[in-house]
Amino acid sequence: EVSEEMLLRDIVFIFQGINGQFIKYNEESLSYIIDPKLDINRTTRDLLHRLTELGWLYKRVNEFVSLNVNDPSIGLVGQAFCSALQRELTEYYKFIAVLEAQVTKQVKGQQIPSQGLTLKRLLVWTQESLLKLRIMSVLVDCCKKQRGGALVSTIYNYTNHGDPFIQQFINNTLEEVSRPFFEMLQRWIYEGELEDPFEEFFVACDPNVLEENLWQLKYEYRQNMQPTFISTLLAKKIFSIGKSLNFIRYSCHDSDWVVTNGKAKGADKMLKYGDIIALESSIDATYTATSQRLLNILFTKYKLEKHLTALKQYLLLGQGDFIQHLMFQLGPGLSKPSNTLYRHNLTGTLEAAIRASNAQYDDPDILRRLDVRLLEVSSGDIGWDVFSLDYHVDSPINTIFTPQEMQRYLKLFNFLWRLKRVEHDLSSAWRRNTTSARSLYQIKEIKKEVNASRLVCSEMIHFVYQLQYYILFEVVIECSWDELVTEIEIGKKSGDLDSLIEAHNKYLTNVTTKCFLGTSNNQNYLSRLLKIIGYILQYKNVLVKIWGYSNLNKSSNQNVRENFKPIKERLEEVAGLFKGEVVNLLTTLSHHHDTDLRFLSVRLDFNEFYQEVSKNNGNNVNSGKRMGGN
């Protein structure tokens, strides 16, 4: 038999994680065991079991703190968590000291028995500490493998508990634990500095990325480190703010504004956990100011809008007089083998075309960036196949005009340039046909064929002109450009650089897709279109042979029909191939899911001429089958 005072002394030891005389910790069962030889009633034994829970919880929490408090690998947030636990344990130690003093008085007989400490009273007195240690034990279990923002999120998830005491305890703990996170957040949004030695923030930095890729690749958004009390939208704004500050500092070379702005805002507002509404308001204001500053620099100092316009005017053939002069001067040289072209000659022609057109009034910086580029030469290529205009971009505008986007501009230029070349050749052919018509019509043997060739040439001109009008003015480039301009104006007020990049990417995607260059699904349309262009060029080459007959005199007309027969057959063959491919293209376009492309089908065949061609071809095929069957 033992006195209650002796059991109280044992329990106070247990509260401190120290084995008592009658109650000891068992490593196998991971629990406190009461000496079975102890002669106490069942009620007292149950009370002791309930009281040992406090010591068991303390032991778990204290072991976690002791193991991690000096371990730098857990990070700043982890150390703040240990510090918060240590603060609570310090309060717990004070409580234990009071209990120990009370027990000592009783053992020495210095306490009135009716006012003394009993096991039942001790159970009541320890309820608050027990609840706190239970919470801390749960947090220790949940946060063992968590770091940084993920650890903050884990603790925050308990703030919705229905018990006000637990809720308040969690909030107090979270305020201390999140302090390193908010210090990192404050430096990031006010100075653009990422002071995160243990990678605990939801923004990561790659120091090996070069400056020209700062916006796209240097910083990474890590959702797993984003605290749950920060919404994804707010986190994206935070991510954008820091990126914008660094872009302004390192790419736009305006570090003075970053420093001044950071000092002004950082001194006024210390961010901390507790007032989420104030945090959102502060971030929104900083996001707007930083984004507008960045866009203002790009549009004023670096003339971004002028570069966008220049790319449209020169690489997308919007500057009509310049393109016309360039094609007129380059045409003869580009018809020669590609190995006869020299870049310095082409550059001189480019400068001459600029001086001869309204392009001469453009910004000198824009014209300086405009250049000639020769594509990779293959066997049998002529100048038309390898010539291209180029536009040089540098930092910081190359963040919008990335190498991938510039490649799309060049792809579009080559396609539009090919169409313009066909238009140029057809216009030349039509003029030559017109000047040669009088003399050719006098040769009765070929008058019918000459007239037919002019009709086919007219069909081809209609096809090319309508296609160009659709691409350059009516649907594709101009409409997409209007959308881009609208989105830019909206972005200047409420967007950021990402929204600008997205708008530009959407613009290019719309243009390339509707020019049949965007996706693999459009390859069928593009291949048909290129075949049609090829047939037009072949037809023009055959027309050249007809013009030679305009110099024949009447005495030379005897063998004209016989000599003209191969030309006639070739004209009919190429014309048939052209019409057949146009019919195929119109058929596929008429079933396209894009209404604009279906409209193009109607525009190219507004009078249903090619529908009649298709019906006649079908009737001829069916007639041939019936004759074969008979």
XYZ file of C-alpha atoms in Angstrom:
630
model
C 0.000 0.000 0.000
C 1.170 3.505 -0.881
C -0.137 6.916 0.067
C -1.847 9.210 -2.423
C 0.994 11.729 -1.936
C 3.503 9.158 -3.186
C 1.333 8.449 -6.235
C 1.024 12.201 -6.865
C 4.827 12.535 -6.764
C 5.109 9.661 -9.276
C 2.553 11.268 -11.579
C 4.381 14.633 -11.494
C 7.534 12.788 -12.617
C 5.534 11.122 -15.405
C 4.276 14.566 -16.520
C 7.958 15.466 -17.130
C 8.749 12.279 -19.036
C 10.637 10.774 -16.075
C 9.917 7.298 -14.748
C 8.463 7.189 -11.233
C 8.846 4.619 -8.495
C 5.614 2.796 -9.332
C 4.880 3.940 -12.887
C 7.392 3.384 -15.667
C 7.509 3.771 -19.455
C 7.541 0.524 -21.447
C 9.481 0.798 -24.745
C 7.782 -2.256 -26.254
C 4.199 -1.179 -25.713
C 5.103 2.535 -26.004
C 2.987 3.305 -22.955
C 3.231 3.809 -19.187
C 2.775 0.691 -17.052
C 1.606 0.812 -13.414
C 3.362 -1.680 -11.164
C 0.952 -4.661 -10.968
C 2.104 -5.372 -7.384
C 0.794 -2.000 -6.318
C -2.105 -2.517 -3.926
C -4.602 0.111 -5.084
C -8.268 -0.041 -5.942
C -9.535 -0.093 -9.494
C -10.789 3.500 -9.415
C -7.371 4.808 -8.409
C -5.677 2.660 -11.048
C -8.007 4.057 -13.728
C -7.265 7.607 -12.566
C -3.537 6.953 -12.829
C -3.962 5.542 -16.341
C -5.844 8.641 -17.425
C -3.241 10.944 -15.901
C -0.330 9.153 -17.606
C -1.725 10.273 -20.980
C -0.398 13.769 -20.262
C 3.125 12.416 -19.748
C 2.864 10.199 -22.823
C 1.819 13.190 -24.971
C 4.544 15.381 -23.497
C 7.142 12.715 -24.215
C 6.136 12.526 -27.919
C 6.063 16.302 -28.428
C 9.307 16.877 -26.530
C 11.114 14.174 -28.518
C 10.027 15.798 -31.786
C 11.204 19.238 -30.654
C 14.526 17.942 -29.300
C 15.190 16.024 -32.501
C 14.383 18.854 -34.928
C 14.907 22.213 -33.236
C 18.577 22.423 -34.232
C 18.239 20.585 -37.548
C 18.592 23.117 -40.420
C 17.270 20.620 -42.977
C 13.690 21.092 -41.750
C 13.809 24.681 -42.984
C 12.839 28.006 -41.479
C 9.136 27.187 -41.274
C 9.936 23.860 -39.615
C 12.137 25.597 -37.066
C 9.370 28.127 -36.425
C 7.025 25.198 -35.790
C 9.492 23.749 -33.276
C 9.773 27.179 -31.665
C 5.986 27.415 -31.308
C 5.886 23.978 -29.699
C 8.783 24.929 -27.422
C 6.911 28.046 -26.316
C 3.896 25.951 -25.348
C 6.133 23.442 -23.550
C 7.657 26.300 -21.561
C 4.183 27.243 -20.335
C 3.632 23.584 -19.548
C 6.840 23.497 -17.482
C 5.562 26.417 -15.399
C 2.362 24.524 -14.726
C 4.327 21.396 -13.687
C 6.464 23.522 -11.350
C 3.311 24.713 -9.579
C 2.092 21.122 -9.231
C 5.443 19.967 -7.909
C 5.484 22.712 -5.294
C 1.993 21.739 -4.227
C 2.916 18.047 -3.874
C 6.064 18.906 -1.914
C 4.024 20.946 0.560
C 1.655 18.052 1.084
C 4.455 15.547 1.630
C 5.958 17.834 4.277
C 2.576 18.320 5.903
C 2.487 22.054 5.152
C -0.880 21.904 3.388
C -4.371 21.733 4.957
C -5.696 18.275 3.983
C -9.054 19.594 2.761
C -7.292 22.017 0.419
C -4.631 19.593 -0.750
C -4.082 18.073 -4.147
C -5.732 14.760 -4.936
C -5.654 12.550 -7.998
C -9.179 13.623 -8.890
C -8.327 17.311 -8.487
C -5.166 16.783 -10.531
C -7.222 15.242 -13.330
C -9.385 18.367 -13.437
C -6.432 20.790 -13.213
C -4.606 19.138 -16.138
C -7.517 19.224 -18.603
C -6.370 22.380 -20.400
C -2.765 21.193 -20.644
C -4.000 17.783 -21.773
C -6.043 19.342 -24.565
C -3.100 21.488 -25.708
C -0.732 18.526 -25.737
C -3.262 16.455 -27.651
C -3.408 19.164 -30.308
C 0.384 19.442 -30.405
C 0.707 15.669 -30.689
C -1.694 15.605 -33.645
C 0.243 18.432 -35.321
C 3.529 16.617 -34.743
C 2.127 13.486 -36.399
C 0.774 15.407 -39.407
C 3.777 17.680 -39.905
C 6.638 15.208 -39.528
C 7.394 15.041 -43.257
C 6.067 18.464 -44.244
C 8.111 21.534 -45.107
C 7.541 25.175 -45.923
C 4.184 26.149 -47.368
C 2.958 22.556 -47.185
C 3.556 22.539 -43.407
C 1.678 25.835 -43.054
C -1.233 24.360 -45.046
C -1.342 21.258 -42.845
C -1.687 23.354 -39.696
C -4.173 25.732 -41.345
C -6.509 22.827 -42.122
C -7.255 22.586 -38.375
C -8.470 26.196 -38.093
C -11.982 25.121 -39.083
C -12.373 23.033 -35.915
C -15.664 23.585 -34.114
C -14.086 23.946 -30.665
C -13.246 27.657 -30.099
C -10.371 26.743 -27.767
C -8.725 24.496 -30.364
C -9.368 27.041 -33.096
C -7.699 29.813 -31.098
C -4.753 27.578 -30.202
C -4.207 26.655 -33.871
C -4.423 30.294 -34.969
C -1.845 31.348 -32.377
C 0.456 28.535 -33.461
C -0.061 29.317 -37.136
C 0.782 32.989 -36.660
C 4.206 32.016 -35.332
C 4.821 29.143 -37.755
C 3.924 31.210 -40.840
C 6.182 34.140 -39.921
C 9.160 32.954 -42.053
C 6.781 32.330 -44.964
C 5.382 35.862 -44.780
C 8.882 37.310 -44.536
C 9.763 35.494 -47.780
C 6.487 36.646 -49.313
C 7.145 40.271 -48.344
C 10.623 40.313 -49.899
C 9.327 38.631 -53.047
C 6.441 41.012 -53.758
C 8.161 44.232 -52.672
C 11.759 43.639 -53.764
C 11.629 40.678 -56.132
C 14.143 38.862 -53.947
C 13.682 35.154 -53.309
C 15.348 34.501 -49.958
C 14.503 30.827 -49.614
C 17.608 28.795 -48.689
C 15.598 25.644 -47.887
C 13.145 25.768 -50.836
C 10.039 26.279 -48.707
C 8.312 28.998 -50.753
C 5.876 28.227 -53.558
C 8.182 30.018 -56.004
C 11.422 28.317 -57.011
C 14.359 29.873 -58.873
C 16.817 28.256 -61.276
C 20.058 30.298 -61.094
C 21.450 28.621 -64.223
C 18.820 30.102 -66.562
C 20.093 32.898 -68.816
C 18.642 36.404 -68.698
C 16.847 36.118 -72.058
C 14.778 33.256 -70.618
C 14.110 34.964 -67.292
C 10.352 35.275 -67.720
C 9.645 31.808 -69.118
C 12.141 29.544 -67.365
C 13.933 31.156 -64.425
C 11.056 30.946 -61.943
C 8.728 28.045 -61.252
C 5.369 28.023 -59.507
C 5.141 25.074 -57.075
C 1.555 24.398 -56.106
C 2.504 21.810 -53.472
C 4.167 24.592 -51.429
C 1.219 26.988 -51.713
C -0.572 27.519 -48.366
C -4.252 26.687 -48.602
C -5.317 30.072 -47.204
C -3.882 31.636 -50.376
C -6.121 30.990 -53.393
C -4.625 29.831 -56.675
C -5.556 33.149 -58.318
C -3.816 35.100 -55.552
C -0.787 32.794 -55.714
C -0.494 33.376 -59.466
C -0.563 37.129 -58.848
C 2.171 36.786 -56.215
C 4.204 34.719 -58.668
C 3.720 37.344 -61.374
C 4.656 40.260 -59.075
C 8.087 38.863 -58.228
C 8.766 37.856 -61.821
C 7.767 41.323 -63.003
C 10.067 43.024 -60.495
C 13.006 40.891 -61.603
C 12.146 41.452 -65.259
C 12.063 45.212 -64.677
C 15.375 45.070 -62.804
C 17.412 42.721 -64.997
C 15.797 42.779 -68.454
C 14.476 46.350 -68.579
C 17.359 47.765 -66.485
C 15.141 49.872 -64.229
C 16.400 48.781 -60.812
C 15.910 52.269 -59.318
C 12.123 51.976 -59.520
C 12.203 48.494 -57.972
C 14.302 49.675 -55.015
C 12.290 52.864 -54.417
C 8.934 51.123 -54.755
C 10.030 48.240 -52.510
C 11.224 50.511 -49.710
C 8.047 52.586 -49.791
C 5.671 49.635 -49.630
C 7.770 47.382 -47.416
C 8.073 50.060 -44.738
C 4.316 50.647 -44.608
C 3.028 47.087 -44.536
C 4.267 44.117 -42.569
C 2.545 41.007 -43.803
C 1.421 38.408 -41.282
C -1.137 35.683 -40.852
C -4.570 36.617 -39.606
C -6.112 39.198 -41.930
C -6.544 37.438 -45.283
C -8.706 40.252 -46.696
C -5.982 42.833 -46.004
C -3.409 40.473 -47.525
C -5.463 40.091 -50.712
C -5.989 43.847 -50.933
C -2.263 44.526 -50.534
C -1.313 41.920 -53.142
C -3.908 43.168 -55.638
C -2.622 46.741 -55.349
C 1.004 45.637 -55.716
C 0.141 43.375 -58.661
C -1.619 46.192 -60.515
C 1.164 48.724 -59.902
C 3.974 46.323 -60.855
C 2.254 44.966 -63.966
C 1.349 48.422 -65.242
C 4.909 49.622 -64.682
C 6.303 46.684 -66.651
C 3.863 47.066 -69.541
C 4.438 50.823 -69.600
C 8.199 50.257 -69.979
C 7.666 47.753 -72.800
C 5.257 49.983 -74.721
C 7.132 53.276 -74.233
C 10.834 52.631 -73.779
C 10.989 49.494 -75.916
C 8.224 50.380 -78.445
C 6.500 47.011 -78.273
C 3.444 48.153 -80.209
C 5.636 49.372 -83.065
C 7.363 45.999 -83.228
C 4.018 44.199 -83.367
C 2.910 46.484 -86.191
C 6.218 46.056 -88.029
C 5.934 42.277 -87.955
C 2.416 42.536 -89.358
C 3.447 45.033 -92.025
C 6.608 43.326 -93.242
C 6.451 39.612 -92.403
C 2.688 39.313 -92.879
C 2.796 41.494 -96.028
C 0.648 44.304 -94.632
C 2.844 47.044 -96.196
C 1.504 46.598 -99.731
C 3.603 49.170 -101.596
C 6.813 47.899 -100.015
C 6.003 44.271 -100.867
C 5.076 45.278 -104.419
C 8.375 47.106 -104.951
C 10.332 44.272 -103.377
C 8.715 41.627 -105.558
C 9.067 43.703 -108.721
C 12.793 44.214 -108.121
C 13.525 40.702 -106.850
C 11.360 38.755 -109.304
C 13.870 38.210 -112.125
C 16.701 37.275 -109.757
C 14.606 34.878 -107.675
C 13.649 32.909 -110.781
C 17.292 31.837 -111.125
C 18.946 28.893 -109.303
C 19.349 29.526 -105.589
C 23.147 29.151 -105.706
C 23.350 32.332 -107.801
C 21.889 34.470 -104.997
C 24.123 36.609 -102.817
C 22.941 38.056 -99.561
C 24.541 41.472 -100.028
C 22.724 41.898 -103.350
C 19.405 40.987 -101.758
C 20.078 43.376 -98.868
C 20.683 46.182 -101.349
C 17.392 45.380 -103.079
C 15.629 45.413 -99.703
C 16.985 48.874 -98.929
C 15.944 50.103 -102.364
C 12.387 48.802 -101.802
C 12.282 50.625 -98.456
C 13.373 53.906 -100.066
C 10.853 53.493 -102.882
C 7.860 52.936 -100.566
C 6.230 54.469 -97.514
C 8.346 52.126 -95.405
C 11.056 54.809 -95.541
C 9.031 56.849 -93.013
C 9.026 54.058 -90.442
C 11.058 54.233 -87.223
C 14.791 53.798 -88.050
C 15.090 51.209 -85.279
C 12.343 49.149 -86.952
C 14.004 49.344 -90.373
C 17.362 48.420 -88.859
C 15.870 45.162 -87.622
C 14.440 44.235 -91.023
C 16.772 41.903 -92.893
C 17.069 39.269 -95.616
C 17.392 35.600 -94.808
C 18.288 32.706 -97.083
C 16.782 29.391 -96.074
C 18.582 26.082 -96.334
C 19.262 25.258 -99.979
C 18.216 21.930 -101.497
C 19.110 20.541 -104.887
C 17.060 22.128 -107.657
C 15.842 25.091 -105.572
C 15.411 28.480 -107.172
C 15.550 31.854 -105.451
C 11.822 31.871 -104.692
C 12.270 28.709 -102.595
C 14.972 30.079 -100.288
C 14.302 33.822 -99.993
C 12.755 35.158 -96.796
C 12.517 38.407 -94.896
C 13.677 38.379 -91.285
C 13.140 40.612 -88.262
C 15.724 40.759 -85.482
C 14.524 41.011 -81.874
C 16.538 41.358 -78.686
C 15.938 41.628 -74.948
C 13.461 42.394 -73.472
C 11.008 42.157 -76.387
C 12.251 38.669 -77.233
C 10.243 37.558 -74.201
C 7.127 38.114 -76.329
C 8.762 37.358 -79.669
C 10.412 34.110 -78.654
C 12.382 32.039 -81.199
C 9.354 29.750 -81.483
C 7.035 32.682 -82.232
C 9.481 34.183 -84.736
C 9.614 30.801 -86.443
C 5.842 30.999 -86.861
C 6.167 34.487 -88.344
C 8.731 33.179 -90.854
C 6.482 30.232 -91.686
C 3.614 32.631 -92.344
C 5.828 34.908 -94.440
C 6.977 32.032 -96.635
C 3.382 30.938 -97.214
C 2.114 34.463 -97.949
C 5.189 35.221 -100.070
C 4.457 32.128 -102.146
C 0.903 33.331 -102.710
C 2.186 36.795 -103.609
C 4.641 35.250 -106.053
C 1.791 33.358 -107.757
C -0.226 36.587 -107.921
C 2.790 38.362 -109.414
C 3.306 35.648 -112.045
C -0.387 35.530 -112.943
C -0.543 39.320 -113.256
C 2.489 39.250 -115.555
C 0.925 36.432 -117.559
C -2.352 38.295 -117.892
C -0.597 41.444 -119.104
C 1.416 39.434 -121.610
C -1.710 37.590 -122.751
C -3.454 40.897 -123.291
C -0.609 42.385 -125.356
C -0.229 39.183 -127.390
C -3.947 38.561 -127.888
C -4.309 40.567 -131.123
C -1.580 38.672 -132.962
C -2.483 35.275 -131.467
C -6.164 35.578 -132.439
C -5.100 36.066 -136.040
C -3.779 32.500 -136.038
C -7.040 30.614 -136.572
C -5.478 27.234 -135.821
C -4.862 28.143 -132.146
C -7.460 30.855 -131.534
C -9.739 28.495 -129.598
C -6.903 27.267 -127.354
C -5.659 30.814 -126.720
C -9.129 31.886 -125.638
C -9.473 28.824 -123.377
C -6.095 29.551 -121.787
C -7.207 33.088 -120.984
C -10.343 31.756 -119.294
C -8.326 29.306 -117.199
C -5.877 32.077 -116.336
C -8.834 34.185 -115.216
C -10.023 31.313 -112.974
C -6.600 31.095 -111.402
C -6.431 34.844 -110.819
C -9.859 34.746 -109.165
C -8.768 31.873 -106.914
C -5.532 33.563 -105.807
C -7.090 37.002 -105.307
C -9.986 35.653 -103.240
C -7.661 33.521 -101.122
C -5.373 36.491 -100.484
C -8.282 38.780 -99.654
C -9.601 36.198 -97.192
C -6.192 35.858 -95.508
C -4.917 39.427 -95.555
C -8.035 41.511 -95.040
C -11.421 39.959 -94.557
C -11.131 37.151 -92.012
C -7.667 36.073 -90.946
C -4.965 38.680 -90.343
C -6.957 41.905 -89.952
C -9.671 40.351 -87.776
C -7.099 38.605 -85.597
C -5.140 41.862 -85.401
C -8.211 43.772 -84.198
C -8.717 41.164 -81.467
C -5.062 41.473 -80.450
C -5.238 45.276 -80.259
C -8.385 45.052 -78.113
C -6.773 42.566 -75.721
C -3.639 44.723 -75.493
C -5.704 47.765 -74.506
C -7.491 45.733 -71.834
C -4.178 44.269 -70.659
C -2.638 47.721 -70.237
C -5.266 48.468 -67.592
C -5.676 45.179 -65.766
C -3.321 42.559 -67.216
C 0.301 41.539 -66.903
C 3.074 40.331 -69.186
C 1.677 36.790 -69.159
C -1.673 38.018 -70.470
C 0.143 39.962 -73.197
C 2.157 36.889 -74.204
C -1.026 34.819 -74.205
C -2.844 37.376 -76.385
C 0.027 37.438 -78.888
C 0.199 33.653 -78.931
C -3.564 33.463 -79.514
C -3.218 35.957 -82.388
C -0.500 33.914 -84.084
C -2.367 30.665 -83.474
C -5.517 32.069 -85.097
C -3.585 33.290 -88.122
C -1.537 30.117 -88.617
C -4.564 27.857 -88.129
C -6.714 29.745 -90.625
C -3.792 29.814 -93.061
C -3.700 25.989 -92.808
C -0.323 26.090 -91.039
C -1.309 25.535 -87.432
C -1.942 21.884 -86.693
C -1.488 18.460 -88.217
C -5.248 18.426 -88.931
C -4.675 21.201 -91.474
C -1.960 19.356 -93.402
C -4.535 17.956 -95.823
C -5.764 21.462 -96.696
C -2.234 22.824 -96.950
C -1.039 20.031 -99.235
C -4.018 20.608 -101.566
C -3.362 24.336 -101.561
C 0.325 23.862 -102.376
C -0.619 21.518 -105.214
C -2.947 24.176 -106.612
C -0.171 26.779 -106.395
C 2.178 24.357 -108.142
C -0.324 23.790 -110.973
C -0.737 27.555 -111.409
C 3.028 28.004 -111.781
C 3.174 25.077 -114.227
C 0.347 26.603 -116.244
C 2.135 29.936 -116.387
C 5.271 28.198 -117.699
C 3.217 26.601 -120.500
C 1.686 29.990 -121.347
C 5.189 31.298 -122.042
C 5.384 28.872 -124.963
C 2.132 30.238 -126.435
C 3.469 33.775 -126.479
C 6.192 32.658 -128.844
C 3.540 32.153 -131.534
C 2.666 35.858 -131.502
C 5.744 36.526 -133.665
C 4.733 34.082 -136.444
C 3.845 35.501 -139.852
C 1.101 34.135 -142.065
C 3.501 32.112 -144.225
C 4.591 30.193 -141.127
C 1.082 29.064 -140.124
C 1.027 25.831 -142.138
C 2.270 23.484 -139.377
C 0.989 25.487 -136.406
C -1.741 23.050 -135.329
C 0.601 20.097 -135.432
C 3.354 21.935 -133.545
C 0.874 23.382 -131.062
C -0.643 20.009 -130.187
C 1.815 19.172 -127.292
C 1.253 22.641 -125.812
C -2.508 22.232 -126.060
C -2.384 18.831 -124.373
C -0.212 20.167 -121.588
C -2.512 23.175 -121.073
C -5.541 20.912 -120.832
C -3.745 18.504 -118.518
C -2.603 21.188 -116.056
C -5.963 22.998 -116.215
C -7.733 19.718 -115.435
C -5.424 19.024 -112.507
C -5.955 22.566 -111.212
C -9.750 22.344 -111.389
C -9.812 18.874 -109.880
C -7.692 19.933 -106.918
C -9.781 23.087 -106.412
C -12.942 20.954 -106.368
C -11.365 18.647 -103.766
C -10.279 21.608 -101.635
C -13.716 23.245 -101.780
C -15.408 19.966 -100.865
C -13.273 19.506 -97.747
C -13.583 23.189 -96.774
C -17.385 23.071 -97.050
C -17.472 20.427 -94.290
C -14.956 22.128 -91.989
C -16.062 22.852 -88.402
C -14.709 26.427 -88.673
C -17.366 28.743 -90.111
C -14.708 31.068 -91.555
C -13.213 28.244 -93.618
C -16.678 27.198 -94.789
C -17.199 30.813 -95.801
C -13.948 30.681 -97.794
C -15.381 27.733 -99.725
C -18.435 29.829 -100.645
C -16.269 32.801 -101.576
C -14.035 30.785 -103.915
C -17.069 29.261 -105.636
C -19.606 32.072 -105.287
C -21.365 31.200 -108.597
C -21.150 27.405 -108.076
C -18.906 27.047 -111.118
C -16.815 24.319 -109.509
C -19.932 22.449 -108.416
C -20.825 22.153 -112.091
C -17.273 21.016 -112.866
C -17.589 18.359 -110.173
C -20.968 17.164 -111.538
C -19.648 17.021 -115.103
C -16.606 15.041 -113.996
C -18.892 12.642 -112.141
C -21.171 12.246 -115.150
C -18.206 11.590 -117.410
C -16.944 8.909 -115.064
C -20.362 7.241 -114.847
C -20.781 7.438 -118.621
C -17.402 5.769 -119.077
C -18.402 2.993 -116.689
C -21.630 2.330 -118.639
C -19.776 2.226 -121.944
C -17.238 -0.148 -120.444
C -20.069 -2.349 -119.173
C -21.662 -2.571 -122.641
